[in-house]
Amino acid sequence: MLLLGAAAAPGAAATVTKPLPGQWWFTTWGIETHLWPHSKGAGVTVAVLDTGVEASLPDLAGAVLPGADFQWNSGDGRVDMDQENHGHGTGVATAIASRGTHTGFLGIAPEAKILPVVTKSPEAIVKGIRFAVDRGAKVINISQGAPAPCPDDLQQAVRYAIERDAIIVAAAGNTGDSSNQSEFPANCKGVLAVGATTINNQPWQGSQRQPYVDVAAPGAPLIGLLKEGKILQSRGGTSGSAAFTSGAIALIRSKYPQMSNREVVRQVVASAKDIGQPGRDDASGYGIWRPRLIFSGEVPKNTGNPVFEEYDQWLKSTGADSGDQGRQSGDDKSSASNAAKSGDSKDLIVYGAVGAVILLIVAGGFFARRRGRRQAAPAFSTAQGPAAPHPGMAYQGSMPPHPGQQTGPHPSMGTGPMPAQAPYQPNPGQPQPQQPQQYGPPAYGPPPSMGSGSAYPPGDAPSGPGQTPPPHS
């Protein structure tokens, strides 16, 4: 990643209402004109399962809640532990919810809250998902991945989240042009897996080509605010496309708090515009999704929901019924209490005792089946802490090396450097970053301000008087 602009002078705290020029080269979404008039994410908590978030950044003032570190148990997640890649978790968090008060860099949902959760191993991710749900996160972003089938306990954690109305968004993976292996958690049932698109609205070459890819979102190139408080630029990656998607879903959940996770995901998929190969394909799923259609009410009704249909099939295969099984069991105590108040308490005790016996029998059978599935699954290390690195987990955003820990490929906001953009020309009254440094020839394509091609898929420009943003703004 390369430096674009350093932080503005200390003390700058102006209210920022417009993104930096070139920050969002993709105009397909119409963030300023078609999303923000409806919502900026207020009241929604987005959990970021990653390397931690540098909460001390002025741009994140008031945005980052106390979280947890399930990798090394070293704090509450409000320090980014990424030591070699500028702060992957911070980059994801600022893409979602930066306030822009210091550098002018804005997130997609600048009024949402971030819950930072430090994770790397599958065990840590399992704990992180459950923690995030219990802390009220309605969107969970996981820009991490490892090449293997979805572990059973991770799939059960996804179930825990789904049954409590949360949406899990995962990066599809960045090795589509090389090893292209199936990665978890993107391949877990019920997870919304997001691929990356380019400035020309085509599938990014590095985005994973896998049947689990559901939709695509802008991801190559990327501009991000990282842990050092500097604005950096890279070629891109699905970490960013997942973060943008999580931010946009936060806007939807803020505007429509009564809309269930199933309905949100259905509309996300139904809003997609086909790109790449005709019809659904393994690079972009059902296409580049368009959140503005959800706010405008243009999403077709009664369409299928492939993400949850696949999840329901998996759930049925376990012997459980689809629906809010976890929530029902979690509400048993309050339901019983209400019943006692409205009926005969003696009858309730008798019925409760019988029900408890039946529940124990059923639960015994369920956990026996679960143990059997885990034994049949591919082997994963069960050791805890830094002594249990998982090869490939660093692939699109994992933890930096702990002392004595082996390392794999290091994460970044994307997959390598590209040249710095032309100097920013901020709007009047907006905090101004310093002049960017200049670097050598590009490693990948043109920077956003120099790109070619349409900013919209054919026939997809937002409409309305004075509402069409300029290409590559």
Short mmCIF file of C-alpha atoms in Angstrom, two decimals:
data_model
loop_
_atom_site.label_atom_id
_atom_site.label_comp_id
_atom_site.label_asym_id
_atom_site.label_seq_id
_atom_site.Cartn_x
_atom_site.Cartn_y
_atom_site.Cartn_z
CA MET A 1 0.00 0.00 0.00
CA LEU A 2 1.22 3.48 -0.77
CA LEU A 3 0.80 6.77 1.01
CA LEU A 4 -1.80 9.09 -0.46
CA GLY A 5 -2.11 11.78 2.17
CA ALA A 6 -1.05 12.29 5.74
CA ALA A 7 -3.38 13.33 8.51
CA ALA A 8 -4.53 16.90 8.71
CA ALA A 9 -3.23 19.26 11.37
CA PRO A 10 -4.01 18.26 14.96
CA GLY A 11 -7.17 19.73 16.30
CA ALA A 12 -9.13 19.65 13.05
CA ALA A 13 -12.63 18.54 13.92
CA ALA A 14 -14.83 20.06 11.26
CA THR A 15 -18.07 18.33 10.38
CA VAL A 16 -17.51 16.51 7.11
CA THR A 17 -20.42 15.97 4.79
CA LYS A 18 -18.68 14.98 1.54
CA PRO A 19 -16.05 12.33 0.87
CA LEU A 20 -12.59 13.17 -0.37
CA PRO A 21 -12.30 13.49 -4.16
CA GLY A 22 -11.47 10.10 -5.61
CA GLN A 23 -12.33 8.28 -2.39
CA TRP A 24 -15.31 6.51 -3.95
CA TRP A 25 -14.41 6.06 -7.60
CA PHE A 26 -17.46 3.83 -7.97
CA THR A 27 -20.58 5.87 -8.64
CA THR A 28 -22.83 2.87 -9.19
CA TRP A 29 -24.09 3.16 -5.61
CA GLY A 30 -24.69 6.92 -5.53
CA ILE A 31 -23.75 7.07 -1.85
CA GLU A 32 -24.13 10.82 -1.38
CA THR A 33 -27.18 11.25 -3.57
CA HIS A 34 -29.10 7.98 -3.25
CA LEU A 35 -28.12 6.42 0.09
CA TRP A 36 -27.30 9.14 2.61
CA PRO A 37 -30.57 11.04 2.16
CA HIS A 38 -32.21 7.92 3.61
CA SER A 39 -29.70 6.78 6.22
CA LYS A 40 -26.19 7.16 7.58
CA GLY A 41 -26.28 4.09 9.79
CA ALA A 42 -27.38 5.60 13.10
CA GLY A 43 -28.33 3.05 15.73
CA VAL A 44 -26.60 0.09 14.05
CA THR A 45 -23.55 -1.73 15.42
CA VAL A 46 -21.22 -3.38 12.92
CA ALA A 47 -18.81 -5.94 14.35
CA VAL A 48 -15.41 -6.08 12.65
CA LEU A 49 -13.71 -9.45 13.19
CA ASP A 50 -10.14 -8.64 12.21
CA THR A 51 -6.85 -7.35 13.65
CA GLY A 52 -8.46 -4.84 15.99
CA VAL A 53 -9.34 -1.20 15.35
CA GLU A 54 -7.20 1.81 16.24
CA ALA A 55 -9.89 3.62 18.20
CA SER A 56 -7.57 6.54 19.05
CA LEU A 57 -7.78 7.89 15.49
CA PRO A 58 -9.62 11.24 15.50
CA ASP A 59 -11.67 10.09 12.50
CA LEU A 60 -13.09 7.29 14.67
CA ALA A 61 -13.80 9.41 17.75
CA GLY A 62 -17.00 8.14 19.34
CA ALA A 63 -17.39 5.36 16.77
CA VAL A 64 -15.61 2.40 18.37
CA LEU A 65 -17.19 0.44 21.21
CA PRO A 66 -15.22 -1.71 23.66
CA GLY A 67 -14.82 -5.11 22.01
CA ALA A 68 -12.75 -8.20 22.71
CA ASP A 69 -9.54 -10.02 21.79
CA PHE A 70 -10.23 -13.73 21.34
CA GLN A 71 -6.86 -14.41 19.74
CA TRP A 72 -4.46 -13.39 22.48
CA ASN A 73 -6.78 -11.99 25.16
CA SER A 74 -4.72 -8.81 25.17
CA GLY A 75 -7.38 -6.11 25.39
CA ASP A 76 -10.77 -4.92 24.21
CA GLY A 77 -10.01 -4.77 20.48
CA ARG A 78 -9.52 -0.99 20.39
CA VAL A 79 -5.85 -1.28 19.38
CA ASP A 80 -4.96 -2.60 15.93
CA MET A 81 -2.51 -5.47 16.39
CA ASP A 82 -1.44 -5.53 12.74
CA GLN A 83 2.24 -4.57 12.90
CA GLU A 84 3.32 -5.01 9.30
CA ASN A 85 0.44 -4.06 7.05
CA HIS A 86 -0.68 -0.64 8.22
CA GLY A 87 -3.68 -1.95 10.15
CA HIS A 88 -6.04 -4.15 8.21
CA GLY A 89 -8.79 -4.06 10.81
CA THR A 90 -8.64 -0.28 11.02
CA GLY A 91 -8.88 -0.04 7.25
CA VAL A 92 -12.01 -2.18 7.26
CA ALA A 93 -13.55 -0.20 10.14
CA THR A 94 -12.87 3.21 8.59
CA ALA A 95 -14.31 2.06 5.27
CA ILE A 96 -17.48 1.27 7.17
CA ALA A 97 -17.83 4.08 9.70
CA SER A 98 -15.09 6.73 9.63
CA ARG A 99 -16.43 10.15 10.67
CA GLY A 100 -13.91 12.03 8.52
CA THR A 101 -13.36 14.69 11.17
CA HIS A 102 -9.55 14.75 10.86
CA THR A 103 -8.55 13.64 7.37
CA GLY A 104 -11.87 14.06 5.57
CA PHE A 105 -12.04 10.31 4.89
CA LEU A 106 -15.62 9.09 5.34
CA GLY A 107 -17.04 5.63 5.80
CA ILE A 108 -20.12 4.33 4.01
CA ALA A 109 -22.09 4.48 7.29
CA PRO A 110 -20.54 7.41 9.21
CA GLU A 111 -23.11 7.28 12.01
CA ALA A 112 -22.84 3.54 12.72
CA LYS A 113 -20.88 2.08 15.63
CA ILE A 114 -17.97 -0.34 15.30
CA LEU A 115 -17.50 -3.32 17.62
CA PRO A 116 -13.87 -4.48 17.23
CA VAL A 117 -13.16 -8.18 17.76
CA VAL A 118 -9.62 -9.55 17.36
CA THR A 119 -9.70 -12.93 15.61
CA LYS A 120 -7.47 -15.14 13.51
CA SER A 121 -7.97 -18.82 14.30
CA PRO A 122 -11.28 -20.56 13.60
CA GLU A 123 -11.78 -20.91 17.34
CA ALA A 124 -11.40 -17.16 17.81
CA ILE A 125 -13.82 -16.42 14.97
CA VAL A 126 -16.40 -18.74 16.52
CA LYS A 127 -16.12 -16.91 19.84
CA GLY A 128 -16.07 -13.57 18.06
CA ILE A 129 -19.32 -14.18 16.20
CA ARG A 130 -21.16 -15.20 19.36
CA PHE A 131 -19.71 -12.26 21.29
CA ALA A 132 -20.74 -9.82 18.55
CA VAL A 133 -24.28 -11.14 18.45
CA ASP A 134 -24.60 -11.00 22.23
CA ARG A 135 -23.41 -7.37 22.13
CA GLY A 136 -26.15 -6.41 19.70
CA ALA A 137 -24.28 -6.34 16.39
CA LYS A 138 -26.73 -6.60 13.50
CA VAL A 139 -23.97 -6.75 10.87
CA ILE A 140 -20.77 -8.78 11.27
CA ASN A 141 -17.93 -8.16 8.82
CA ILE A 142 -15.27 -10.84 8.37
CA SER A 143 -12.58 -9.87 5.86
CA GLN A 144 -10.58 -12.99 6.68
CA GLY A 145 -10.37 -16.42 5.17
CA ALA A 146 -8.62 -19.77 5.18
CA PRO A 147 -8.70 -22.51 2.52
CA ALA A 148 -10.82 -25.32 3.95
CA PRO A 149 -14.46 -26.37 4.30
CA CYS A 150 -16.48 -24.49 6.91
CA PRO A 151 -15.70 -26.04 10.33
CA ASP A 152 -18.75 -27.41 12.11
CA ASP A 153 -18.42 -25.19 15.18
CA LEU A 154 -18.09 -22.14 12.93
CA GLN A 155 -21.22 -23.14 11.04
CA GLN A 156 -23.01 -23.45 14.37
CA ALA A 157 -21.82 -19.94 15.28
CA VAL A 158 -23.24 -18.67 11.99
CA ARG A 159 -26.52 -20.35 12.91
CA TYR A 160 -26.41 -18.61 16.30
CA ALA A 161 -26.07 -15.25 14.54
CA ILE A 162 -28.76 -15.90 11.94
CA GLU A 163 -31.29 -17.01 14.51
CA ARG A 164 -30.72 -13.73 16.36
CA ASP A 165 -31.31 -11.58 13.28
CA ALA A 166 -27.66 -10.77 12.48
CA ILE A 167 -26.14 -10.72 9.00
CA ILE A 168 -22.62 -12.06 8.44
CA VAL A 169 -20.72 -10.58 5.49
CA ALA A 170 -17.47 -12.27 4.43
CA ALA A 171 -14.82 -11.52 1.82
CA ALA A 172 -14.88 -14.13 -0.94
CA GLY A 173 -11.10 -14.38 -1.24
CA ASN A 174 -8.23 -12.86 -3.23
CA THR A 175 -6.62 -15.83 -5.03
CA GLY A 176 -9.10 -16.28 -7.84
CA ASP A 177 -6.33 -15.95 -10.41
CA SER A 178 -4.06 -18.46 -8.68
CA SER A 179 -4.94 -21.20 -6.19
CA ASN A 180 -8.65 -20.23 -6.07
CA GLN A 181 -9.45 -22.48 -3.12
CA SER A 182 -12.73 -22.58 -1.28
CA GLU A 183 -12.39 -20.46 1.86
CA PHE A 184 -14.19 -20.24 5.17
CA PRO A 185 -16.08 -18.35 6.52
CA ALA A 186 -17.24 -17.26 3.05
CA ASN A 187 -18.25 -20.85 2.26
CA CYS A 188 -20.31 -21.29 5.45
CA LYS A 189 -24.05 -21.65 4.86
CA GLY A 190 -25.98 -18.45 5.50
CA VAL A 191 -22.97 -16.14 5.09
CA LEU A 192 -23.23 -13.40 2.46
CA ALA A 193 -20.01 -13.90 0.46
CA VAL A 194 -18.88 -10.86 -1.52
CA GLY A 195 -16.56 -10.72 -4.52
CA ALA A 196 -14.80 -7.62 -5.82
CA THR A 197 -15.40 -5.58 -8.97
CA THR A 198 -13.10 -3.21 -10.83
CA ILE A 199 -13.39 0.38 -11.98
CA ASN A 200 -14.88 -0.98 -15.21
CA ASN A 201 -17.58 -2.90 -13.31
CA GLN A 202 -16.15 -6.29 -14.13
CA PRO A 203 -15.11 -9.06 -11.73
CA TRP A 204 -11.67 -8.33 -10.32
CA GLN A 205 -9.14 -10.88 -11.53
CA GLY A 206 -8.10 -11.84 -7.99
CA SER A 207 -11.63 -12.35 -6.68
CA GLN A 208 -12.37 -15.98 -5.84
CA ARG A 209 -14.24 -18.04 -8.45
CA GLN A 210 -16.36 -20.24 -6.22
CA PRO A 211 -20.00 -21.41 -6.04
CA TYR A 212 -20.37 -19.71 -2.66
CA VAL A 213 -19.95 -16.18 -4.10
CA ASP A 214 -23.33 -14.47 -3.73
CA VAL A 215 -22.84 -10.89 -4.96
CA ALA A 216 -20.06 -8.50 -5.89
CA ALA A 217 -19.23 -4.98 -4.75
CA PRO A 218 -16.59 -2.39 -5.64
CA GLY A 219 -13.17 -3.49 -4.44
CA ALA A 220 -10.37 -2.73 -6.91
CA PRO A 221 -8.69 -0.35 -6.43
CA LEU A 222 -9.04 0.69 -2.79
CA ILE A 223 -8.36 3.84 -0.83
CA GLY A 224 -8.27 3.46 2.94
CA LEU A 225 -7.54 5.19 6.23
CA LEU A 226 -5.24 2.90 8.20
CA LYS A 227 -3.96 2.66 11.79
CA GLU A 228 -1.24 5.32 11.41
CA GLY A 229 -3.87 7.88 10.47
CA LYS A 230 -2.68 7.97 6.86
CA ILE A 231 -4.72 7.53 3.70
CA LEU A 232 -3.33 4.69 1.62
CA GLN A 233 -4.12 3.19 -1.74
CA SER A 234 -3.80 -0.34 -3.10
CA ARG A 235 -4.78 -2.43 -6.09
CA GLY A 236 -7.76 -3.76 -4.24
CA GLY A 237 -9.26 -6.87 -2.77
CA THR A 238 -12.39 -8.51 -1.42
CA SER A 239 -11.65 -7.19 2.07
CA GLY A 240 -12.79 -3.80 0.82
CA SER A 241 -15.80 -5.08 -1.09
CA ALA A 242 -16.99 -6.88 2.05
CA ALA A 243 -16.45 -3.74 4.15
CA PHE A 244 -18.40 -1.57 1.69
CA THR A 245 -21.19 -4.14 1.71
CA SER A 246 -21.30 -4.21 5.51
CA GLY A 247 -21.47 -0.41 5.58
CA ALA A 248 -24.32 -0.30 3.06
CA ILE A 249 -26.23 -3.01 4.94
CA ALA A 250 -25.82 -0.92 8.09
CA LEU A 251 -27.60 1.91 6.26
CA ILE A 252 -30.45 -0.45 5.36
CA ARG A 253 -30.77 -1.85 8.86
CA SER A 254 -30.82 1.68 10.28
CA LYS A 255 -33.57 2.83 7.91
CA TYR A 256 -35.64 -0.36 8.19
CA PRO A 257 -35.05 -1.75 11.70
CA GLN A 258 -38.04 -4.08 11.41
CA MET A 259 -36.74 -5.72 8.23
CA SER A 260 -35.42 -9.20 9.11
CA ASN A 261 -31.99 -10.42 8.16
CA ARG A 262 -33.58 -12.80 5.69
CA GLU A 263 -35.44 -10.03 3.93
CA VAL A 264 -32.40 -7.74 3.85
CA VAL A 265 -30.27 -10.46 2.26
CA ARG A 266 -33.05 -11.33 -0.20
CA GLN A 267 -33.21 -7.73 -1.34
CA VAL A 268 -29.43 -7.46 -1.56
CA VAL A 269 -29.34 -10.41 -3.96
CA ALA A 270 -32.45 -9.27 -5.84
CA SER A 271 -30.91 -5.83 -6.39
CA ALA A 272 -27.87 -7.26 -8.17
CA LYS A 273 -27.15 -6.42 -11.79
CA ASP A 274 -25.59 -9.17 -13.83
CA ILE A 275 -21.95 -8.60 -14.82
CA GLY A 276 -19.23 -10.85 -16.16
CA GLN A 277 -20.58 -14.09 -17.57
CA PRO A 278 -24.32 -14.12 -18.43
CA GLY A 279 -26.40 -15.25 -15.48
CA ARG A 280 -25.02 -16.23 -12.12
CA ASP A 281 -21.30 -16.94 -12.22
CA ASP A 282 -18.69 -17.97 -9.66
CA ALA A 283 -16.76 -14.69 -9.88
CA SER A 284 -19.51 -12.17 -9.18
CA GLY A 285 -22.40 -14.36 -8.00
CA TYR A 286 -25.65 -12.72 -9.06
CA GLY A 287 -23.85 -9.52 -9.99
CA ILE A 288 -22.93 -6.17 -8.49
CA TRP A 289 -25.55 -5.34 -5.89
CA ARG A 290 -27.18 -1.91 -5.76
CA PRO A 291 -28.30 -0.69 -2.33
CA ARG A 292 -30.01 2.39 -3.76
CA LEU A 293 -32.72 0.15 -5.26
CA ILE A 294 -33.65 -1.03 -1.78
CA PHE A 295 -34.19 2.53 -0.58
CA SER A 296 -36.14 3.47 -3.68
CA GLY A 297 -38.38 0.41 -3.45
CA GLU A 298 -37.36 -0.87 -6.88
CA VAL A 299 -36.28 -4.35 -5.78
CA PRO A 300 -38.54 -7.07 -7.23
CA LYS A 301 -40.79 -8.73 -4.68
CA ASN A 302 -41.15 -12.43 -3.95
CA THR A 303 -37.79 -13.39 -5.43
CA GLY A 304 -35.72 -16.30 -4.21
CA ASN A 305 -33.18 -16.04 -1.43
CA PRO A 306 -30.34 -18.38 -2.38
CA VAL A 307 -28.23 -17.49 0.68
CA PHE A 308 -30.91 -18.53 3.15
CA GLU A 309 -32.30 -21.32 1.01
CA GLU A 310 -28.89 -22.99 1.17
CA TYR A 311 -28.73 -22.33 4.90
CA ASP A 312 -32.20 -23.85 5.41
CA GLN A 313 -31.15 -26.96 3.49
CA TRP A 314 -28.12 -27.34 5.73
CA LEU A 315 -30.25 -26.79 8.83
CA LYS A 316 -32.73 -29.40 7.68
CA SER A 317 -29.89 -31.86 7.15
CA THR A 318 -29.02 -31.53 10.85
CA GLY A 319 -32.49 -32.65 11.84
CA ALA A 320 -33.55 -29.20 13.02
CA ASP A 321 -36.35 -27.09 11.63
CA SER A 322 -35.59 -23.79 9.91
CA GLY A 323 -36.46 -20.61 11.75
CA ASP A 324 -35.43 -18.99 14.98
CA GLN A 325 -34.51 -22.15 16.86
CA GLY A 326 -31.81 -20.48 18.90
CA ARG A 327 -33.96 -17.49 19.79
CA GLN A 328 -36.82 -19.74 20.87
CA SER A 329 -34.58 -21.72 23.19
CA GLY A 330 -33.04 -18.52 24.51
CA ASP A 331 -36.48 -17.13 25.32
CA ASP A 332 -37.73 -20.23 27.13
CA LYS A 333 -37.31 -18.69 30.58
CA SER A 334 -39.21 -15.52 29.83
CA SER A 335 -41.92 -17.47 27.99
CA ALA A 336 -42.37 -19.76 30.97
CA SER A 337 -42.52 -16.78 33.29
CA ASN A 338 -45.27 -15.18 31.25
CA ALA A 339 -47.19 -18.43 31.11
CA ALA A 340 -46.98 -18.79 34.88
CA LYS A 341 -48.49 -15.37 35.33
CA SER A 342 -51.41 -16.08 33.03
CA GLY A 343 -52.14 -19.73 33.86
CA ASP A 344 -52.05 -22.33 36.58
CA SER A 345 -48.51 -22.43 37.99
CA LYS A 346 -48.90 -26.03 39.18
CA ASP A 347 -49.81 -27.21 35.69
CA LEU A 348 -46.87 -25.27 34.33
CA ILE A 349 -44.48 -27.03 36.68
CA VAL A 350 -45.78 -30.44 35.62
CA TYR A 351 -45.65 -29.61 31.93
CA GLY A 352 -42.24 -28.01 32.36
CA ALA A 353 -40.82 -31.12 34.01
CA VAL A 354 -42.09 -33.33 31.19
CA GLY A 355 -40.76 -30.89 28.62
CA ALA A 356 -37.37 -30.80 30.32
CA VAL A 357 -37.04 -34.58 30.09
CA ILE A 358 -37.95 -34.53 26.41
CA LEU A 359 -35.54 -31.66 25.80
CA LEU A 360 -32.67 -33.55 27.45
CA ILE A 361 -33.33 -36.60 25.27
CA VAL A 362 -33.43 -34.53 22.08
CA ALA A 363 -30.38 -32.50 23.08
CA GLY A 364 -28.41 -35.67 23.76
CA GLY A 365 -29.16 -36.93 20.28
CA PHE A 366 -28.31 -33.59 18.70
CA PHE A 367 -24.90 -33.28 20.35
CA ALA A 368 -24.11 -36.88 19.54
CA ARG A 369 -24.76 -36.12 15.86
CA ARG A 370 -22.70 -32.93 16.12
CA ARG A 371 -19.73 -34.82 17.56
CA GLY A 372 -19.98 -37.30 14.74
CA ARG A 373 -19.89 -34.53 12.10
CA ARG A 374 -16.91 -32.87 13.75
CA GLN A 375 -14.95 -36.13 13.73
CA ALA A 376 -15.64 -36.51 10.02
CA ALA A 377 -14.59 -32.94 9.21
CA PRO A 378 -11.08 -32.01 8.01
CA ALA A 379 -8.63 -31.67 10.88
CA PHE A 380 -8.13 -28.24 12.42
CA SER A 381 -5.73 -27.38 15.20
CA THR A 382 -7.51 -27.19 18.54
CA ALA A 383 -4.65 -25.55 20.40
CA GLN A 384 -5.36 -22.14 21.84
CA GLY A 385 -3.47 -18.87 21.63
CA PRO A 386 -0.47 -17.84 19.54
CA ALA A 387 0.97 -21.34 19.32
CA ALA A 388 -1.77 -22.37 16.89
CA PRO A 389 -1.34 -20.45 13.64
CA HIS A 390 -3.62 -21.50 10.79
CA PRO A 391 -1.84 -21.44 7.43
CA GLY A 392 -3.63 -19.15 5.01
CA MET A 393 -5.63 -17.35 7.67
CA ALA A 394 -3.55 -14.25 7.02
CA TYR A 395 -4.69 -14.31 3.45
CA GLN A 396 -7.00 -11.35 3.40
CA GLY A 397 -6.69 -9.89 6.79
CA SER A 398 -5.53 -11.70 9.87
CA MET A 399 -3.27 -11.22 12.82
CA PRO A 400 0.35 -10.08 12.82
CA PRO A 401 2.95 -12.50 14.17
CA HIS A 402 2.95 -13.00 17.92
CA PRO A 403 6.43 -13.56 19.35
CA GLY A 404 7.45 -17.06 18.34
CA GLN A 405 4.55 -17.53 15.95
CA GLN A 406 5.00 -18.69 12.37
CA THR A 407 3.68 -16.43 9.68
CA GLY A 408 2.18 -16.78 6.25
CA PRO A 409 1.35 -14.22 3.58
CA HIS A 410 0.67 -10.83 5.14
CA PRO A 411 -2.64 -9.07 4.71
CA SER A 412 -3.31 -5.66 3.29
CA MET A 413 -6.34 -3.70 2.28
CA GLY A 414 -5.74 -5.28 -1.11
CA THR A 415 -2.99 -7.14 -2.90
CA GLY A 416 -0.19 -4.71 -3.61
CA PRO A 417 0.77 -1.15 -4.39
CA MET A 418 -0.29 1.19 -7.11
CA PRO A 419 0.84 4.77 -7.73
CA ALA A 420 -0.44 7.67 -5.72
CA GLN A 421 -3.32 9.68 -7.08
CA ALA A 422 -3.14 13.27 -8.11
CA PRO A 423 -3.27 15.56 -5.06
CA TYR A 424 -6.67 15.82 -3.45
CA GLN A 425 -8.72 18.95 -4.05
CA PRO A 426 -10.93 18.94 -0.95
CA ASN A 427 -14.17 20.83 -0.82
CA PRO A 428 -14.07 24.32 0.76
CA GLY A 429 -14.04 24.10 4.55
CA GLN A 430 -13.15 20.41 4.54
CA PRO A 431 -10.04 19.27 6.46
CA GLN A 432 -7.14 19.09 4.01
CA PRO A 433 -4.60 16.27 3.98
CA GLN A 434 -1.02 16.96 3.06
CA GLN A 435 0.27 16.48 -0.47
CA PRO A 436 0.66 12.79 -1.36
CA GLN A 437 4.03 11.26 -2.06
CA GLN A 438 4.71 10.18 -5.62
CA TYR A 439 5.88 6.71 -6.60
CA GLY A 440 6.98 4.78 -9.63
CA PRO A 441 5.03 3.10 -12.40
CA PRO A 442 1.75 1.36 -11.53
CA ALA A 443 1.67 -2.25 -10.47
CA TYR A 444 -1.94 -2.58 -11.51
CA GLY A 445 -4.03 -0.49 -13.88
CA PRO A 446 -4.82 3.20 -13.60
CA PRO A 447 -5.56 4.94 -10.30
CA PRO A 448 -9.17 5.97 -9.78
CA SER A 449 -8.77 9.52 -11.05
CA MET A 450 -7.24 8.24 -14.29
CA GLY A 451 -9.54 5.30 -14.97
CA SER A 452 -11.40 4.65 -18.17
CA GLY A 453 -14.73 3.09 -18.86
CA SER A 454 -18.21 3.75 -17.61
CA ALA A 455 -18.82 4.35 -13.92
CA TYR A 456 -22.06 2.39 -14.22
CA PRO A 457 -23.03 -0.93 -15.70
CA PRO A 458 -24.92 -0.31 -18.94
CA GLY A 459 -28.27 1.33 -18.25
CA ASP A 460 -27.61 1.54 -14.53
CA ALA A 461 -26.88 5.20 -13.81
CA PRO A 462 -28.93 6.63 -10.93
CA SER A 463 -31.66 8.88 -12.24
CA GLY A 464 -33.18 12.09 -10.97
CA PRO A 465 -32.67 15.80 -11.52
CA GLY A 466 -29.16 16.80 -10.59
CA GLN A 467 -28.52 13.49 -8.87
CA THR A 468 -26.19 11.75 -11.29
CA PRO A 469 -22.68 12.03 -9.84
CA PRO A 470 -19.78 12.60 -12.25
CA PRO A 471 -17.89 9.52 -13.41
CA HIS A 472 -15.04 8.49 -11.09
CA SER A 473 -15.81 11.24 -8.59
#
